[in-house]
PDB file of C-alpha atoms and ligand atoms in Angstrom:
ATOM      1  CA  MET A   1      78.686 -13.155 157.660  1.00  0.00           C
ATOM      2  CA  PHE A   2      79.885 -11.965 154.270  1.00  0.00           C
ATOM      3  CA  ARG A   3      76.999  -9.532 154.024  1.00  0.00           C
ATOM      4  CA  ILE A   4      77.645  -7.982 157.419  1.00  0.00           C
ATOM      5  CA  THR A   5      81.265  -7.309 156.468  1.00  0.00           C
ATOM      6  CA  TRP A   6      80.271  -5.462 153.310  1.00  0.00           C
ATOM      7  CA  VAL A   7      77.723  -3.351 155.154  1.00  0.00           C
ATOM      8  CA  SER A   8      80.304  -2.280 157.726  1.00  0.00           C
ATOM      9  CA  VAL A   9      82.848  -1.444 154.990  1.00  0.00           C
ATOM     10  CA  ILE A  10      80.290   0.815 153.315  1.00  0.00           C
ATOM     11  CA  ILE A  11      79.399   2.517 156.612  1.00  0.00           C
ATOM     12  CA  VAL A  12      83.057   3.146 157.440  1.00  0.00           C
ATOM     13  CA  ALA A  13      83.690   4.565 153.941  1.00  0.00           C
ATOM     14  CA  TYR A  14      80.671   6.857 154.295  1.00  0.00           C
ATOM     15  CA  VAL A  15      81.813   8.146 157.689  1.00  0.00           C
ATOM     16  CA  ILE A  16      85.324   8.847 156.336  1.00  0.00           C
ATOM     17  CA  LEU A  17      83.832  10.727 153.394  1.00  0.00           C
ATOM     18  CA  LEU A  18      81.623  12.852 155.652  1.00  0.00           C
ATOM     19  CA  THR A  19      84.520  13.655 157.976  1.00  0.00           C
ATOM     20  CA  ALA A  20      86.741  14.710 155.073  1.00  0.00           C
ATOM     21  CA  CYS A  21      84.078  17.008 153.626  1.00  0.00           C
ATOM     22  CA  GLY A  22      83.349  18.556 157.007  1.00  0.00           C
ATOM     23  CA  ALA A  23      87.005  19.313 157.650  1.00  0.00           C
ATOM     24  CA  SER A  24      87.619  21.093 154.356  1.00  0.00           C
ATOM     25  CA  LYS A  25      84.471  23.180 154.777  1.00  0.00           C
ATOM     26  CA  ASN A  26      85.528  24.395 158.229  1.00  0.00           C
ATOM     27  CA  GLU A  27      88.928  25.403 156.901  1.00  0.00           C
ATOM     28  CA  GLU A  28      87.386  27.539 154.170  1.00  0.00           C
ATOM     29  CA  VAL A  29      84.998  29.263 156.551  1.00  0.00           C
ATOM     30  CA  GLN A  30      87.816  30.136 158.942  1.00  0.00           C
ATOM     31  CA  SER A  31      90.129  31.628 156.345  1.00  0.00           C
ATOM     32  CA  GLY A  32      87.217  33.529 154.804  1.00  0.00           C
ATOM     33  CA  SER A  33      86.158  35.166 158.060  1.00  0.00           C
ATOM     34  CA  SER A  34      89.639  36.208 159.193  1.00  0.00           C
ATOM     35  CA  GLU A  35      90.420  37.745 155.802  1.00  0.00           C
ATOM     36  CA  GLY A  36      86.991  39.353 155.677  1.00  0.00           C
ATOM     37  CA  SER A  37      87.681  41.409 158.790  1.00  0.00           C
ATOM     38  CA  LYS A  38      89.976  43.747 156.839  1.00  0.00           C
ATOM     39  CA  THR A  39      87.546  46.586 156.217  1.00  0.00           C
ATOM     40  CA  SER A  40      89.963  48.741 154.215  1.00  0.00           C
ATOM     41  CA  ALA A  41      89.827  46.389 151.240  1.00  0.00           C
ATOM     42  CA  ASN A  42      87.936  47.355 148.139  1.00  0.00           C
ATOM     43  CA  GLU A  43      85.304  44.801 147.349  1.00  0.00           C
ATOM     44  CA  VAL A  44      84.496  43.127 144.060  1.00  0.00           C
ATOM     45  CA  VAL A  45      81.252  41.180 144.119  1.00  0.00           C
ATOM     46  CA  ILE A  46      80.869  38.538 141.443  1.00  0.00           C
ATOM     47  CA  THR A  47      77.222  37.580 141.077  1.00  0.00           C
ATOM     48  CA  ALA A  48      76.442  34.221 139.525  1.00  0.00           C
ATOM     49  CA  THR A  49      73.096  33.104 138.134  1.00  0.00           C
ATOM     50  CA  ASN A  50      72.083  30.158 135.961  1.00  0.00           C
ATOM     51  CA  TRP A  51      74.277  30.213 133.817  1.00  0.00           C
ATOM     52  CA  LYS A  52      76.436  33.293 133.736  1.00  0.00           C
ATOM     53  CA  PHE A  53      78.322  35.800 135.820  1.00  0.00           C
ATOM     54  CA  ASP A  54      76.919  39.342 135.975  1.00  0.00           C
ATOM     55  CA  LYS A  55      79.919  40.753 134.092  1.00  0.00           C
ATOM     56  CA  ALA A  56      82.311  39.382 131.493  1.00  0.00           C
ATOM     57  CA  GLU A  57      85.193  41.326 133.054  1.00  0.00           C
ATOM     58  CA  TYR A  58      85.919  42.570 136.561  1.00  0.00           C
ATOM     59  CA  ARG A  59      88.689  45.152 136.920  1.00  0.00           C
ATOM     60  CA  ILE A  60      90.941  45.696 139.911  1.00  0.00           C
ATOM     61  CA  LYS A  61      94.198  47.550 140.551  1.00  0.00           C
ATOM     62  CA  LYS A  62      97.434  45.670 141.053  1.00  0.00           C
ATOM     63  CA  GLY A  63      99.055  45.713 144.476  1.00  0.00           C
ATOM     64  CA  GLU A  64      95.850  46.668 146.301  1.00  0.00           C
ATOM     65  CA  PRO A  65      94.027  44.300 148.644  1.00  0.00           C
ATOM     66  CA  ILE A  66      90.677  43.445 147.117  1.00  0.00           C
ATOM     67  CA  LYS A  67      87.916  41.531 148.817  1.00  0.00           C
ATOM     68  CA  LEU A  68      86.527  39.098 146.276  1.00  0.00           C
ATOM     69  CA  THR A  69      83.019  37.892 147.095  1.00  0.00           C
ATOM     70  CA  LEU A  70      80.973  35.345 145.214  1.00  0.00           C
ATOM     71  CA  LYS A  71      77.181  35.513 145.402  1.00  0.00           C
ATOM     72  CA  SER A  72      74.812  33.110 143.703  1.00  0.00           C
ATOM     73  CA  GLU A  73      71.380  34.503 142.911  1.00  0.00           C
ATOM     74  CA  SER A  74      70.156  31.335 141.254  1.00  0.00           C
ATOM     75  CA  GLY A  75      71.703  27.901 141.298  1.00  0.00           C
ATOM     76  CA  VAL A  76      74.773  26.915 143.252  1.00  0.00           C
ATOM     77  CA  HIS A  77      78.071  28.031 141.789  1.00  0.00           C
ATOM     78  CA  GLY A  78      81.718  28.408 142.624  1.00  0.00           C
ATOM     79  CA  ILE A  79      84.685  29.973 140.917  1.00  0.00           C
ATOM     80  CA  ALA A  80      88.179  28.740 140.291  1.00  0.00           C
ATOM     81  CA  PHE A  81      90.990  30.603 138.567  1.00  0.00           C
ATOM     82  CA  GLU A  82      93.266  29.171 135.948  1.00  0.00           C
ATOM     83  CA  ASP A  83      96.058  30.825 137.924  1.00  0.00           C
ATOM     84  CA  ASP A  84      96.115  28.920 141.201  1.00  0.00           C
ATOM     85  CA  LYS A  85      97.547  31.870 143.162  1.00  0.00           C
ATOM     86  CA  ILE A  86      93.910  32.898 143.705  1.00  0.00           C
ATOM     87  CA  LYS A  87      91.887  30.570 145.907  1.00  0.00           C
ATOM     88  CA  GLU A  88      88.644  29.128 144.676  1.00  0.00           C
ATOM     89  CA  LEU A  89      85.415  30.505 146.109  1.00  0.00           C
ATOM     90  CA  HIS A  90      82.006  28.969 146.692  1.00  0.00           C
ATOM     91  CA  SER A  91      78.703  30.830 146.944  1.00  0.00           C
ATOM     92  CA  GLY A  92      78.811  33.229 149.884  1.00  0.00           C
ATOM     93  CA  ASP A  93      82.605  33.074 150.289  1.00  0.00           C
ATOM     94  CA  SER A  94      84.846  36.131 150.451  1.00  0.00           C
ATOM     95  CA  GLU A  95      88.593  36.180 150.129  1.00  0.00           C
ATOM     96  CA  VAL A  96      90.988  39.124 150.252  1.00  0.00           C
ATOM     97  CA  VAL A  97      93.519  38.910 147.457  1.00  0.00           C
ATOM     98  CA  THR A  98      96.405  41.162 146.494  1.00  0.00           C
ATOM     99  CA  ILE A  99      97.699  40.621 142.999  1.00  0.00           C
ATOM    100  CA  ASN A 100     100.996  42.282 142.206  1.00  0.00           C
ATOM    101  CA  GLU A 101     101.226  41.310 138.560  1.00  0.00           C
ATOM    102  CA  ALA A 102      99.031  43.053 136.013  1.00  0.00           C
ATOM    103  CA  GLY A 103      97.294  40.726 133.632  1.00  0.00           C
ATOM    104  CA  THR A 104      94.124  38.892 132.794  1.00  0.00           C
ATOM    105  CA  TYR A 105      93.122  36.140 135.175  1.00  0.00           C
ATOM    106  CA  GLU A 106      90.450  33.904 133.737  1.00  0.00           C
ATOM    107  CA  PHE A 107      88.060  32.080 135.993  1.00  0.00           C
ATOM    108  CA  PHE A 108      85.251  29.623 135.537  1.00  0.00           C
ATOM    109  CA  CYS A 109      82.475  27.947 137.502  1.00  0.00           C
ATOM    110  CA  ASN A 110      83.827  24.923 139.354  1.00  0.00           C
ATOM    111  CA  MET A 111      80.516  23.445 140.514  1.00  0.00           C
ATOM    112  CA  MET A 112      78.590  21.198 138.150  1.00  0.00           C
ATOM    113  CA  CYS A 113      75.525  23.441 138.070  1.00  0.00           C
ATOM    114  CA  GLY A 114      73.555  22.285 135.049  1.00  0.00           C
ATOM    115  CA  SER A 115      73.272  22.560 131.298  1.00  0.00           C
ATOM    116  CA  GLY A 116      74.939  25.983 130.963  1.00  0.00           C
ATOM    117  CA  HIS A 117      77.854  25.199 133.267  1.00  0.00           C
ATOM    118  CA  ALA A 118      80.504  25.117 130.536  1.00  0.00           C
ATOM    119  CA  ASN A 119      79.635  28.696 129.501  1.00  0.00           C
ATOM    120  CA  MET A 120      80.253  30.174 132.941  1.00  0.00           C
ATOM    121  CA  LYS A 121      83.547  31.979 132.395  1.00  0.00           C
ATOM    122  CA  ALA A 122      84.724  35.515 133.067  1.00  0.00           C
ATOM    123  CA  LYS A 123      87.921  37.507 133.564  1.00  0.00           C
ATOM    124  CA  LEU A 124      89.507  39.356 136.410  1.00  0.00           C
ATOM    125  CA  ILE A 125      91.620  42.095 134.847  1.00  0.00           C
ATOM    126  CA  VAL A 126      94.414  43.462 137.002  1.00  0.00           C
ATOM    127  CA  GLU A 127      95.789  46.800 135.782  1.00  0.00           C
TER     128      GLU A 127
HETATM  129 CU1   CU B 201      78.804  25.547 137.062  1.00  0.00          CU
END
């Protein structure tokens, strides 16, 4: 009897976990696709490999809508900004952002991707 109870608790916890993950994924896909339909935006593609981004600095102009896209050519990576005004992106995601304040926005890989993970940092420079 005791054993059966534990098994059902684990199954219920697993189902809740799966449901929560599924929901957040759908939300990201939806916001990405609606934003992505703006074709007038300039695009900045950030390409990630194991374990670096293709550039140390990416430059954009302030006040202009920019489509930020993250591609992973090797490994699975994501990016998150220290400034939380910019949404985090996972491999294959695009997000249109308009930044009105000039400055340097540092970002880093937010997926535990292996031994070089801690070195995966770059800057988005808004001028
Ligand atoms: Cu990483």
